[in-house]
């Protein structure tokens, strides 16, 4: 529709606006003018702003109006909004799994937060050696000013005209605003050893956090290797199922040709059903392995992941004696326990410091002197010394307790050192065992493949049975799965060794295939 406005003057009236709504059809100018004069109506000037607003709204395209929540969808002629771009999948390999385990694991986050808490406590303890400065203020209003009445001797009363002399000591409004400072001069080594103890505890907490990181990395890498193993098992079972279907087709063809018995067909059908069940179980194990990996990396189900890599053979040589000695020196767990022993030793020195005197320098200054009592000093400085002479044996008991905790920490360290050595040796033996298993499984797979080939040939010419083919197929699949399991065990054992050497993340990035 088109809006056309005209103006016309009429007798006895001011200028008026004629407006008409006409179809947007091209007609002769004469017909348009006649239609305008016929349908127009005279309006007052104060209606013009409202009509202009209506005309402006009519000219605004509907598609440009912002769609409010709950409003109707845009017209079919409008352009559809572009869909949000899909997030790329998260690529996971051995190196990225190690990094994610350290950064996303809740246990690692808690351990590092504990380390920050210990650092803050160490800084708090260290502040004690610098003393302290306090600002204090106190306002008191007495019932009356404090004064001293001094009687005057009787022979001086006529001279002075007074019977007593009043000496003011404190005003009725008493105000104290002062600064007081204290600095430890001698504490018998308590502050020094307390600071040392707190720092050693903080360092031990940091090493414990690193040990937690390594433990979380091992768990995540185990789940990652489990996914690779489960994926290989699924692929091998799919290949085996295809082989069973091919054998079933051969058995049915041979039965129709009269070269095989119906039993061979039934046995082949049963083998297909059993293999389908094994494939379903393998896929379920793959789903569980992926769920365990997501859990160890704190990934939700909505996060898309793409797991890359394959199980591989370890070619690095391992010296078990050298690795055990290196683990004792570099294991984060043993480092934390060594710091714990040192902290316990410092705690003993802290308790022994109570047998020595404590000397502190003190000073103070009044900032407001207008409302002080005459007996109050405006500043002071000095030293305070204290020595506990008798406490009923409490100091001796505290020292005995600290020494007992020190011995307990030493026992814990010695026990952990033996356990680390044993863990490294156990991982080394597992590595050697899995290498032997890998060699045996590879040889078994070669023999099984040849046995399956011969069994298929015998069945095709009618001299073999379906049972021989199925047994050879089962043996081949089992040996191939054995290869993957040996690779899984070998990779995991190697990572376990480096878990106690403290460089598992670096090794995981280096050996990734």
CSV table of C-alpha atoms in Angstrom, one decimal:
chain,number,residue,atom,x,y,z
A,1,UNK,CA,0.0,0.0,0.0
A,2,UNK,CA,1.2,3.6,-0.7
A,3,UNK,CA,0.4,6.7,1.3
A,4,UNK,CA,-0.2,10.0,-0.5
A,5,UNK,CA,-0.8,13.2,1.4
A,6,UNK,CA,-2.2,16.5,-0.1
A,7,UNK,CA,-3.1,19.8,1.4
A,8,UNK,CA,-6.1,22.0,0.5
A,9,UNK,CA,-7.5,25.3,1.9
A,10,UNK,CA,-11.3,25.5,2.5
A,11,UNK,CA,-13.3,28.6,3.3
A,12,UNK,CA,-13.4,29.5,7.0
A,13,UNK,CA,-10.8,26.9,7.9
A,14,UNK,CA,-7.1,26.8,8.2
A,15,UNK,CA,-4.9,24.6,6.1
A,16,UNK,CA,-5.8,21.0,6.4
A,17,UNK,CA,-4.1,17.7,5.4
A,18,UNK,CA,-5.8,15.3,3.1
A,19,UNK,CA,-4.4,11.7,3.3
A,20,UNK,CA,-5.5,8.6,1.4
A,21,UNK,CA,-4.3,5.0,1.2
A,22,UNK,CA,-4.2,3.8,-2.4
A,23,UNK,CA,-3.2,0.5,-4.0
A,24,UNK,CA,0.3,0.6,-5.5
A,25,UNK,CA,-1.1,0.3,-9.0
A,26,UNK,CA,0.0,2.5,-11.8
A,27,UNK,CA,-3.0,4.5,-13.1
A,28,UNK,CA,-3.4,7.7,-15.0
A,29,UNK,CA,-2.7,10.8,-13.0
A,30,UNK,CA,-6.2,12.1,-13.4
A,31,UNK,CA,-7.8,9.0,-11.9
A,32,UNK,CA,-5.4,9.2,-8.9
A,33,UNK,CA,-6.3,12.8,-8.2
A,34,UNK,CA,-10.1,12.1,-8.4
A,35,UNK,CA,-9.6,9.1,-5.9
A,36,UNK,CA,-7.6,11.3,-3.6
A,37,UNK,CA,-10.3,14.0,-3.4
A,38,UNK,CA,-13.1,11.4,-3.0
A,39,UNK,CA,-11.5,9.3,-0.2
A,40,UNK,CA,-9.5,12.0,1.7
A,41,UNK,CA,-10.7,13.5,5.0
A,42,UNK,CA,-9.7,16.8,6.6
A,43,UNK,CA,-7.6,16.5,9.7
A,44,UNK,CA,-6.5,19.0,12.3
A,45,UNK,CA,-2.9,20.1,12.5
A,46,UNK,CA,-2.4,18.5,16.0
A,47,UNK,CA,-3.1,15.0,14.4
A,48,UNK,CA,-0.1,15.3,12.0
A,49,UNK,CA,2.6,13.9,14.4
A,50,UNK,CA,0.5,10.8,15.1
A,51,UNK,CA,-0.1,10.2,11.4
A,52,UNK,CA,3.6,10.6,10.7
A,53,UNK,CA,4.5,8.0,13.4
A,54,UNK,CA,2.0,5.5,11.8
A,55,UNK,CA,3.6,6.1,8.4
A,56,UNK,CA,7.1,5.6,9.7
A,57,UNK,CA,6.1,2.3,11.4
A,58,UNK,CA,4.5,1.2,8.1
A,59,UNK,CA,7.8,1.8,6.3
A,60,UNK,CA,9.9,-0.3,8.7
A,61,UNK,CA,10.5,-3.8,7.4
A,62,UNK,CA,9.2,-6.6,9.6
A,63,UNK,CA,12.5,-8.5,9.4
A,64,UNK,CA,14.4,-5.6,11.1
A,65,UNK,CA,12.5,-5.7,14.3
A,66,UNK,CA,14.3,-7.5,17.1
A,67,UNK,CA,12.5,-10.7,18.0
A,68,UNK,CA,11.6,-10.7,21.7
A,69,UNK,CA,11.6,-13.8,23.9
A,70,UNK,CA,8.4,-15.7,23.4
A,71,UNK,CA,7.6,-13.9,20.1
A,72,UNK,CA,6.7,-15.6,16.9
A,73,UNK,CA,9.5,-17.0,14.7
A,74,UNK,CA,10.7,-14.9,11.8
A,75,UNK,CA,8.8,-15.1,8.5
A,76,UNK,CA,9.6,-17.8,6.1
A,77,UNK,CA,11.1,-15.4,3.7
A,78,UNK,CA,13.8,-14.2,6.2
A,79,UNK,CA,17.3,-15.7,6.2
A,80,UNK,CA,17.8,-18.5,8.8
A,81,UNK,CA,20.4,-17.9,11.5
A,82,UNK,CA,23.7,-19.8,11.0
A,83,UNK,CA,24.1,-22.7,13.4
A,84,UNK,CA,26.8,-22.4,16.0
A,85,UNK,CA,30.1,-24.0,14.9
A,86,UNK,CA,30.7,-27.4,16.4
A,87,UNK,CA,33.5,-27.6,18.9
A,88,UNK,CA,36.5,-29.6,17.6
A,89,UNK,CA,37.1,-32.9,19.4
A,90,UNK,CA,39.8,-33.1,22.0
A,91,UNK,CA,42.7,-35.1,20.7
A,92,UNK,CA,44.1,-37.4,23.3
A,93,UNK,CA,47.5,-39.1,23.2
A,94,UNK,CA,49.9,-40.2,25.8
A,95,UNK,CA,51.5,-36.7,26.3
A,96,UNK,CA,48.1,-34.9,26.4
A,97,UNK,CA,46.7,-37.4,28.8
A,98,UNK,CA,49.6,-36.7,31.2
A,99,UNK,CA,49.1,-33.0,30.9
A,100,UNK,CA,45.4,-33.1,31.4
A,101,UNK,CA,45.7,-35.5,34.4
A,102,UNK,CA,47.9,-32.9,36.1
A,103,UNK,CA,45.8,-29.9,35.4
A,104,UNK,CA,42.3,-31.3,35.7
A,105,UNK,CA,42.5,-34.0,38.4
A,106,UNK,CA,40.6,-33.0,41.5
A,107,UNK,CA,43.1,-34.8,43.7
A,108,UNK,CA,46.0,-32.9,42.1
A,109,UNK,CA,44.1,-29.6,42.6
A,110,UNK,CA,43.5,-30.4,46.2
A,111,UNK,CA,47.1,-31.3,46.8
A,112,UNK,CA,48.4,-28.1,45.2
A,113,UNK,CA,45.9,-26.1,47.2
A,114,UNK,CA,47.3,-27.7,50.4
A,115,UNK,CA,50.8,-26.7,49.2
A,116,UNK,CA,49.6,-23.1,48.9
A,117,UNK,CA,48.1,-23.2,52.4
A,118,UNK,CA,51.4,-24.5,53.8
A,119,UNK,CA,53.3,-21.8,52.0
A,120,UNK,CA,51.0,-19.1,53.5
A,121,UNK,CA,51.5,-20.6,57.0
A,122,UNK,CA,55.3,-20.5,56.5
A,123,UNK,CA,55.1,-16.8,55.6
A,124,UNK,CA,52.9,-16.2,58.7
A,125,UNK,CA,55.5,-17.9,60.9
A,126,UNK,CA,58.4,-16.1,59.4
A,127,UNK,CA,56.7,-12.7,60.2
A,128,UNK,CA,57.4,-13.4,64.0
A,129,UNK,CA,61.1,-12.5,63.7
A,130,UNK,CA,60.3,-8.9,62.8
A,131,UNK,CA,58.4,-8.1,65.9
A,132,UNK,CA,55.2,-6.1,65.9
A,133,UNK,CA,53.9,-2.5,66.3
A,134,UNK,CA,50.4,-2.0,67.8
A,135,UNK,CA,48.2,1.1,67.8
A,136,UNK,CA,46.0,1.4,70.9
A,137,UNK,CA,43.5,3.9,72.0
A,138,UNK,CA,41.4,4.2,75.2
A,139,UNK,CA,38.9,6.7,76.5
A,140,UNK,CA,37.7,6.8,80.1
A,141,UNK,CA,35.4,9.3,81.8
A,142,UNK,CA,35.7,9.4,85.6
A,143,UNK,CA,32.9,10.5,87.9
A,144,UNK,CA,35.1,13.5,88.9
A,145,UNK,CA,38.6,14.6,88.3
A,146,UNK,CA,41.3,12.8,90.3
A,147,UNK,CA,42.8,15.2,92.8
A,148,UNK,CA,44.9,15.1,96.0
A,149,UNK,CA,44.0,17.3,99.0
A,150,UNK,CA,47.1,18.3,101.0
A,151,UNK,CA,46.4,20.1,104.3
A,152,UNK,CA,48.3,23.3,104.9
A,153,UNK,CA,50.0,23.8,108.3
A,154,UNK,CA,48.0,26.0,110.7
A,155,UNK,CA,50.6,28.7,110.9
A,156,UNK,CA,50.4,29.2,107.1
A,157,UNK,CA,46.7,29.3,106.9
A,158,UNK,CA,46.4,33.1,107.7
A,159,UNK,CA,49.1,33.8,105.2
A,160,UNK,CA,47.8,31.7,102.3
A,161,UNK,CA,44.2,32.1,103.2
A,162,UNK,CA,43.7,28.3,102.4
A,163,UNK,CA,43.2,25.4,104.7
A,164,UNK,CA,44.2,22.8,102.1
A,165,UNK,CA,46.0,22.6,98.7
A,166,UNK,CA,44.4,20.7,95.8
A,167,UNK,CA,46.7,19.0,93.3
A,168,UNK,CA,45.1,17.6,90.1
A,169,UNK,CA,46.3,14.2,89.0
A,170,UNK,CA,44.0,13.2,86.1
A,171,UNK,CA,41.3,15.1,84.3
A,172,UNK,CA,37.7,13.8,84.3
A,173,UNK,CA,38.1,12.9,80.6
A,174,UNK,CA,41.1,10.5,80.2
A,175,UNK,CA,42.3,9.7,76.7
A,176,UNK,CA,45.2,7.3,75.7
A,177,UNK,CA,46.4,7.1,72.1
A,178,UNK,CA,49.7,5.4,71.8
A,179,UNK,CA,52.0,3.2,69.7
A,180,UNK,CA,53.7,0.2,71.3
A,181,UNK,CA,56.4,-1.9,69.6
A,182,UNK,CA,58.1,-5.2,70.5
A,183,UNK,CA,61.1,-6.9,69.0
A,184,UNK,CA,62.4,-10.4,70.0
A,185,UNK,CA,66.0,-10.2,71.0
A,186,UNK,CA,66.6,-13.8,72.2
A,187,UNK,CA,64.1,-16.7,72.2
A,188,UNK,CA,66.4,-19.6,72.6
A,189,UNK,CA,66.2,-20.5,68.9
A,190,UNK,CA,62.4,-20.9,69.0
A,191,UNK,CA,61.6,-18.5,66.3
A,192,UNK,CA,64.4,-19.6,64.0
A,193,UNK,CA,63.5,-23.3,64.3
A,194,UNK,CA,59.8,-22.6,64.0
A,195,UNK,CA,60.4,-20.8,60.7
A,196,UNK,CA,62.6,-23.6,59.6
A,197,UNK,CA,60.0,-26.2,60.5
A,198,UNK,CA,57.2,-24.3,58.7
A,199,UNK,CA,59.3,-24.0,55.5
A,200,UNK,CA,60.2,-27.7,55.6
A,201,UNK,CA,56.6,-28.6,56.0
A,202,UNK,CA,55.7,-26.4,53.0
A,203,UNK,CA,58.4,-28.0,50.9
A,204,UNK,CA,57.2,-31.4,51.9
A,205,UNK,CA,53.6,-30.5,51.0
A,206,UNK,CA,54.8,-29.4,47.6
A,207,UNK,CA,56.6,-32.6,47.0
A,208,UNK,CA,53.6,-34.5,48.1
A,209,UNK,CA,51.6,-32.6,45.5
A,210,UNK,CA,54.1,-33.7,42.9
A,211,UNK,CA,53.7,-37.3,44.0
A,212,UNK,CA,49.9,-36.9,43.7
A,213,UNK,CA,50.4,-35.6,40.2
A,214,UNK,CA,52.5,-38.6,39.2
A,215,UNK,CA,50.0,-41.0,40.8
A,216,UNK,CA,47.1,-39.3,38.8
A,217,UNK,CA,49.2,-39.5,35.6
A,218,UNK,CA,49.8,-43.2,36.1
A,219,UNK,CA,46.1,-43.8,36.6
A,220,UNK,CA,45.1,-41.8,33.5
A,221,UNK,CA,47.8,-43.5,31.4
A,222,UNK,CA,46.6,-46.9,32.6
A,223,UNK,CA,43.1,-45.9,31.5
A,224,UNK,CA,44.4,-44.6,28.2
A,225,UNK,CA,46.3,-47.8,27.5
A,226,UNK,CA,43.2,-49.7,28.5
A,227,UNK,CA,41.2,-47.9,25.8
A,228,UNK,CA,43.9,-48.7,23.2
A,229,UNK,CA,43.8,-52.3,24.2
A,230,UNK,CA,40.0,-52.5,24.2
A,231,UNK,CA,39.9,-50.9,20.8
A,232,UNK,CA,42.3,-53.5,19.4
A,233,UNK,CA,40.3,-56.3,21.0
A,234,UNK,CA,37.1,-55.0,19.3
A,235,UNK,CA,38.9,-54.8,15.9
A,236,UNK,CA,40.2,-58.3,16.3
A,237,UNK,CA,36.8,-59.7,17.3
A,238,UNK,CA,35.3,-57.9,14.3
A,239,UNK,CA,37.8,-59.6,12.0
A,240,UNK,CA,37.1,-62.9,13.7
A,241,UNK,CA,33.4,-62.5,13.2
A,242,UNK,CA,33.9,-61.8,9.5
A,243,UNK,CA,36.0,-64.9,9.3
A,244,UNK,CA,33.2,-66.9,11.0
A,245,UNK,CA,30.7,-65.6,8.5
A,246,UNK,CA,32.9,-66.5,5.6
A,247,UNK,CA,33.3,-70.0,7.0
A,248,UNK,CA,29.5,-70.3,7.5
A,249,UNK,CA,29.0,-69.4,3.8
A,250,UNK,CA,31.6,-72.1,2.8
A,251,UNK,CA,29.9,-74.6,5.1
A,252,UNK,CA,26.4,-73.9,3.6
A,253,UNK,CA,27.8,-74.2,0.1
A,254,UNK,CA,29.6,-77.4,0.8
A,255,UNK,CA,26.4,-78.8,2.4
A,256,UNK,CA,24.4,-78.1,-0.7
A,257,UNK,CA,27.1,-79.7,-2.8
A,258,UNK,CA,27.1,-82.7,-0.5
A,259,UNK,CA,30.7,-82.4,0.6
A,260,UNK,CA,29.9,-81.4,4.2
A,261,UNK,CA,27.5,-82.6,6.8
A,262,UNK,CA,24.6,-80.6,8.3
A,263,UNK,CA,26.5,-80.7,11.6
A,264,UNK,CA,29.2,-78.5,10.1
A,265,UNK,CA,26.6,-75.8,9.2
A,266,UNK,CA,25.0,-76.0,12.6
A,267,UNK,CA,28.4,-75.7,14.3
A,268,UNK,CA,29.4,-72.7,12.1
A,269,UNK,CA,26.1,-71.0,13.0
A,270,UNK,CA,26.7,-71.5,16.7
A,271,UNK,CA,30.3,-70.2,16.4
A,272,UNK,CA,28.9,-67.0,14.7
A,273,UNK,CA,26.5,-66.5,17.6
A,274,UNK,CA,29.2,-67.0,20.2
A,275,UNK,CA,31.5,-64.6,18.3
A,276,UNK,CA,28.8,-61.9,18.2
A,277,UNK,CA,28.5,-62.2,21.9
A,278,UNK,CA,32.2,-61.9,22.4
A,279,UNK,CA,32.2,-58.8,20.1
A,280,UNK,CA,29.4,-57.2,22.2
A,281,UNK,CA,31.3,-57.8,25.4
A,282,UNK,CA,34.5,-56.3,23.8
A,283,UNK,CA,32.5,-53.2,22.8
A,284,UNK,CA,31.1,-52.9,26.3
A,285,UNK,CA,34.7,-53.1,27.7
A,286,UNK,CA,35.7,-50.4,25.3
A,287,UNK,CA,32.9,-48.1,26.5
A,288,UNK,CA,33.9,-48.8,30.2
A,289,UNK,CA,37.5,-48.0,29.4
A,290,UNK,CA,36.6,-44.7,27.7
A,291,UNK,CA,34.3,-43.8,30.7
A,292,UNK,CA,37.2,-44.5,33.1
A,293,UNK,CA,39.5,-42.3,31.0
A,294,UNK,CA,37.0,-39.5,31.0
A,295,UNK,CA,36.6,-39.8,34.8
A,296,UNK,CA,40.4,-39.7,35.4
A,297,UNK,CA,40.6,-36.6,33.2
A,298,UNK,CA,37.5,-34.9,34.7
A,299,UNK,CA,35.8,-34.8,31.3
A,300,UNK,CA,32.0,-34.8,31.0
A,301,UNK,CA,30.1,-36.9,28.5
A,302,UNK,CA,29.4,-33.9,26.3
A,303,UNK,CA,33.1,-33.3,25.5
A,304,UNK,CA,34.1,-34.8,22.2
A,305,UNK,CA,37.3,-36.7,22.3
A,306,UNK,CA,39.4,-38.4,19.7
A,307,UNK,CA,41.8,-41.0,21.1
A,308,UNK,CA,44.9,-41.5,19.0
A,309,UNK,CA,47.9,-43.7,19.2
A,310,UNK,CA,48.6,-47.5,19.4
A,311,UNK,CA,50.2,-49.9,21.8
A,312,UNK,CA,53.9,-50.2,21.1
A,313,UNK,CA,56.9,-52.2,22.1
A,314,UNK,CA,59.4,-50.6,24.5
A,315,UNK,CA,62.9,-50.5,23.1
A,316,UNK,CA,64.6,-48.6,26.0
A,317,UNK,CA,66.9,-50.7,28.2
A,318,UNK,CA,66.3,-50.7,31.9
A,319,UNK,CA,69.0,-51.0,34.6
A,320,UNK,CA,67.1,-52.1,37.7
A,321,UNK,CA,69.9,-51.4,40.2
A,322,UNK,CA,70.6,-47.9,38.8
A,323,UNK,CA,66.8,-47.1,38.6
A,324,UNK,CA,66.3,-48.2,42.2
A,325,UNK,CA,69.0,-45.9,43.5
A,326,UNK,CA,67.8,-43.1,41.3
A,327,UNK,CA,64.2,-43.6,42.5
A,328,UNK,CA,65.4,-43.2,46.2
A,329,UNK,CA,66.9,-39.8,45.3
A,330,UNK,CA,64.3,-38.4,42.9
A,331,UNK,CA,61.0,-39.9,44.0
A,332,UNK,CA,58.7,-37.0,45.1
A,333,UNK,CA,57.3,-39.3,47.8
A,334,UNK,CA,60.7,-39.9,49.4
A,335,UNK,CA,61.5,-36.2,49.1
A,336,UNK,CA,58.4,-35.3,51.0
A,337,UNK,CA,59.2,-37.7,53.7
A,338,UNK,CA,62.8,-36.4,54.0
A,339,UNK,CA,61.4,-32.9,54.5
A,340,UNK,CA,59.0,-34.3,57.0
A,341,UNK,CA,61.9,-35.8,59.0
A,342,UNK,CA,63.7,-32.4,58.9
A,343,UNK,CA,60.6,-30.6,60.0
A,344,UNK,CA,60.2,-33.0,62.9
A,345,UNK,CA,63.8,-32.4,63.9
A,346,UNK,CA,63.2,-28.6,63.9
A,347,UNK,CA,60.1,-29.1,66.0
A,348,UNK,CA,62.2,-30.8,68.7
A,349,UNK,CA,64.5,-27.7,68.8
A,350,UNK,CA,61.4,-25.4,69.1
A,351,UNK,CA,60.3,-27.3,72.2
A,352,UNK,CA,63.8,-27.3,73.7
A,353,UNK,CA,63.9,-23.5,73.4
A,354,UNK,CA,61.4,-23.2,76.3
A,355,UNK,CA,64.3,-24.1,78.7
A,356,UNK,CA,66.0,-20.8,77.8
A,357,UNK,CA,65.0,-17.3,78.7
A,358,UNK,CA,62.9,-15.1,76.4
A,359,UNK,CA,64.1,-11.5,76.0
A,360,UNK,CA,62.0,-8.9,74.1
A,361,UNK,CA,62.7,-5.2,73.5
A,362,UNK,CA,59.6,-3.0,74.1
A,363,UNK,CA,58.9,0.7,73.5
A,364,UNK,CA,55.9,3.0,73.4
A,365,UNK,CA,54.8,6.6,72.8
A,366,UNK,CA,51.7,8.6,73.6
A,367,UNK,CA,50.3,10.4,70.6
A,368,UNK,CA,47.8,12.6,72.5
A,369,UNK,CA,49.2,14.2,75.7
A,370,UNK,CA,46.6,16.8,76.4
A,371,UNK,CA,44.3,14.5,78.5
A,372,UNK,CA,46.9,12.3,80.3
A,373,UNK,CA,47.3,11.9,84.0
A,374,UNK,CA,50.3,13.6,85.4
A,375,UNK,CA,51.6,10.1,86.4
A,376,UNK,CA,51.4,8.7,82.8
A,377,UNK,CA,54.6,8.8,80.8
A,378,UNK,CA,54.6,10.2,77.2
A,379,UNK,CA,57.0,7.5,76.1
A,380,UNK,CA,58.9,4.5,77.3
A,381,UNK,CA,61.6,2.0,76.2
A,382,UNK,CA,63.1,-1.1,77.7
A,383,UNK,CA,63.3,-4.8,77.7
A,384,UNK,CA,61.3,-7.7,79.1
A,385,UNK,CA,62.8,-11.0,80.1
A,386,UNK,CA,61.0,-14.2,81.2
A,387,UNK,CA,62.1,-17.6,82.3
A,388,UNK,CA,59.8,-20.4,83.3
A,389,UNK,CA,61.2,-22.0,86.4
A,390,UNK,CA,58.6,-24.8,87.1
A,391,UNK,CA,55.7,-26.2,85.0
A,392,UNK,CA,55.1,-29.6,86.5
A,393,UNK,CA,57.0,-31.4,83.7
A,394,UNK,CA,55.1,-30.0,80.8
A,395,UNK,CA,58.2,-28.9,78.9
A,396,UNK,CA,59.8,-32.3,79.3
A,397,UNK,CA,56.7,-34.0,78.0
A,398,UNK,CA,56.5,-31.7,75.0
A,399,UNK,CA,60.1,-32.4,74.1
A,400,UNK,CA,59.6,-36.1,74.5
A,401,UNK,CA,56.5,-36.0,72.3
A,402,UNK,CA,58.5,-34.1,69.6
A,403,UNK,CA,61.3,-36.6,69.7
A,404,UNK,CA,58.9,-39.5,69.4
A,405,UNK,CA,57.3,-37.9,66.3
A,406,UNK,CA,60.8,-37.5,64.9
A,407,UNK,CA,61.5,-41.2,65.3
A,408,UNK,CA,58.1,-42.0,63.8
A,409,UNK,CA,58.9,-39.9,60.7
A,410,UNK,CA,62.3,-41.6,60.3
A,411,UNK,CA,60.6,-45.0,60.5
A,412,UNK,CA,58.1,-43.9,57.9
A,413,UNK,CA,60.8,-42.8,55.6
A,414,UNK,CA,62.8,-46.0,55.9
A,415,UNK,CA,59.7,-48.1,55.2
A,416,UNK,CA,58.8,-46.0,52.2
A,417,UNK,CA,62.3,-46.2,50.8
A,418,UNK,CA,62.1,-50.0,50.9
A,419,UNK,CA,58.6,-49.9,49.3
A,420,UNK,CA,59.9,-47.7,46.4
A,421,UNK,CA,62.8,-50.1,45.8
A,422,UNK,CA,60.4,-53.0,45.8
A,423,UNK,CA,57.9,-51.2,43.4
A,424,UNK,CA,60.7,-50.4,40.9
A,425,UNK,CA,61.9,-54.0,41.0
A,426,UNK,CA,58.4,-55.3,40.6
A,427,UNK,CA,57.7,-53.1,37.6
A,428,UNK,CA,61.1,-54.1,36.1
A,429,UNK,CA,60.2,-57.8,36.5
A,430,UNK,CA,56.7,-57.2,34.9
A,431,UNK,CA,58.4,-55.5,32.0
A,432,UNK,CA,60.7,-58.5,31.4
A,433,UNK,CA,57.8,-60.9,31.8
A,434,UNK,CA,55.7,-58.9,29.3
A,435,UNK,CA,58.5,-58.9,26.8
A,436,UNK,CA,58.7,-62.7,27.0
A,437,UNK,CA,54.9,-62.9,26.7
A,438,UNK,CA,55.1,-60.7,23.6
A,439,UNK,CA,57.6,-63.0,21.9
A,440,UNK,CA,55.6,-66.1,22.7
A,441,UNK,CA,52.3,-64.5,21.5
A,442,UNK,CA,53.9,-63.4,18.2
A,443,UNK,CA,55.1,-66.9,17.5
A,444,UNK,CA,51.8,-68.3,18.5
A,445,UNK,CA,50.0,-65.9,16.2
A,446,UNK,CA,52.2,-67.0,13.3
A,447,UNK,CA,51.5,-70.7,13.9
A,448,UNK,CA,47.8,-70.0,14.4
A,449,UNK,CA,47.5,-68.1,11.1
A,450,UNK,CA,49.2,-71.0,9.3
A,451,UNK,CA,47.0,-73.6,11.1
A,452,UNK,CA,43.9,-71.6,10.1
A,453,UNK,CA,45.0,-71.5,6.4
A,454,UNK,CA,45.6,-75.2,6.3
A,455,UNK,CA,42.3,-75.9,8.1
A,456,UNK,CA,40.4,-73.8,5.5
A,457,UNK,CA,42.1,-75.7,2.7
A,458,UNK,CA,41.3,-79.1,4.2
A,459,UNK,CA,37.6,-78.0,4.6
A,460,UNK,CA,37.4,-76.7,1.1
A,461,UNK,CA,38.6,-80.1,-0.4
A,462,UNK,CA,36.4,-82.0,1.9
A,463,UNK,CA,39.1,-83.7,4.1
A,464,UNK,CA,38.6,-81.4,7.1
A,465,UNK,CA,35.8,-80.5,9.4
A,466,UNK,CA,34.2,-77.3,10.5
A,467,UNK,CA,35.4,-77.8,14.0
A,468,UNK,CA,39.0,-77.7,12.9
A,469,UNK,CA,38.5,-74.4,11.2
A,470,UNK,CA,36.6,-72.9,14.1
A,471,UNK,CA,39.2,-74.0,16.6
A,472,UNK,CA,42.0,-72.6,14.5
A,473,UNK,CA,40.1,-69.3,14.3
A,474,UNK,CA,39.7,-69.1,18.1
A,475,UNK,CA,43.4,-69.9,18.6
A,476,UNK,CA,44.4,-67.1,16.1
A,477,UNK,CA,42.2,-64.5,17.7
A,478,UNK,CA,43.4,-65.4,21.2
A,479,UNK,CA,47.1,-65.2,20.2
A,480,UNK,CA,46.5,-61.8,18.5
A,481,UNK,CA,44.8,-60.5,21.6
A,482,UNK,CA,47.7,-61.9,23.6
A,483,UNK,CA,50.1,-59.7,21.6
A,484,UNK,CA,48.1,-56.6,22.4
A,485,UNK,CA,47.8,-57.6,26.1
A,486,UNK,CA,51.6,-58.1,26.2
A,487,UNK,CA,52.2,-54.6,24.7
A,488,UNK,CA,49.8,-53.1,27.2
A,489,UNK,CA,51.6,-54.7,30.1
A,490,UNK,CA,55.0,-53.7,28.7
A,491,UNK,CA,54.0,-50.1,28.3
A,492,UNK,CA,52.3,-49.9,31.7
A,493,UNK,CA,55.3,-51.5,33.5
A,494,UNK,CA,57.7,-49.0,31.9
A,495,UNK,CA,55.5,-46.1,33.0
A,496,UNK,CA,55.4,-47.5,36.5
A,497,UNK,CA,59.2,-47.5,36.7
A,498,UNK,CA,59.3,-43.8,35.8
A,499,UNK,CA,56.4,-43.0,38.1
A,500,UNK,CA,58.9,-43.5,41.0
A,501,UNK,CA,61.7,-41.8,39.1
A,502,UNK,CA,59.6,-38.6,39.0
A,503,UNK,CA,59.7,-38.1,35.2
A,504,UNK,CA,56.6,-40.0,34.0
A,505,UNK,CA,55.2,-37.0,32.1
A,506,UNK,CA,58.4,-36.4,30.2
A,507,UNK,CA,58.8,-40.1,29.4
A,508,UNK,CA,55.1,-40.3,28.3
A,509,UNK,CA,55.7,-37.5,25.8
A,510,UNK,CA,59.0,-39.1,24.6
A,511,UNK,CA,57.9,-42.7,24.0
A,512,UNK,CA,54.5,-41.9,22.3
A,513,UNK,CA,54.2,-43.8,19.1
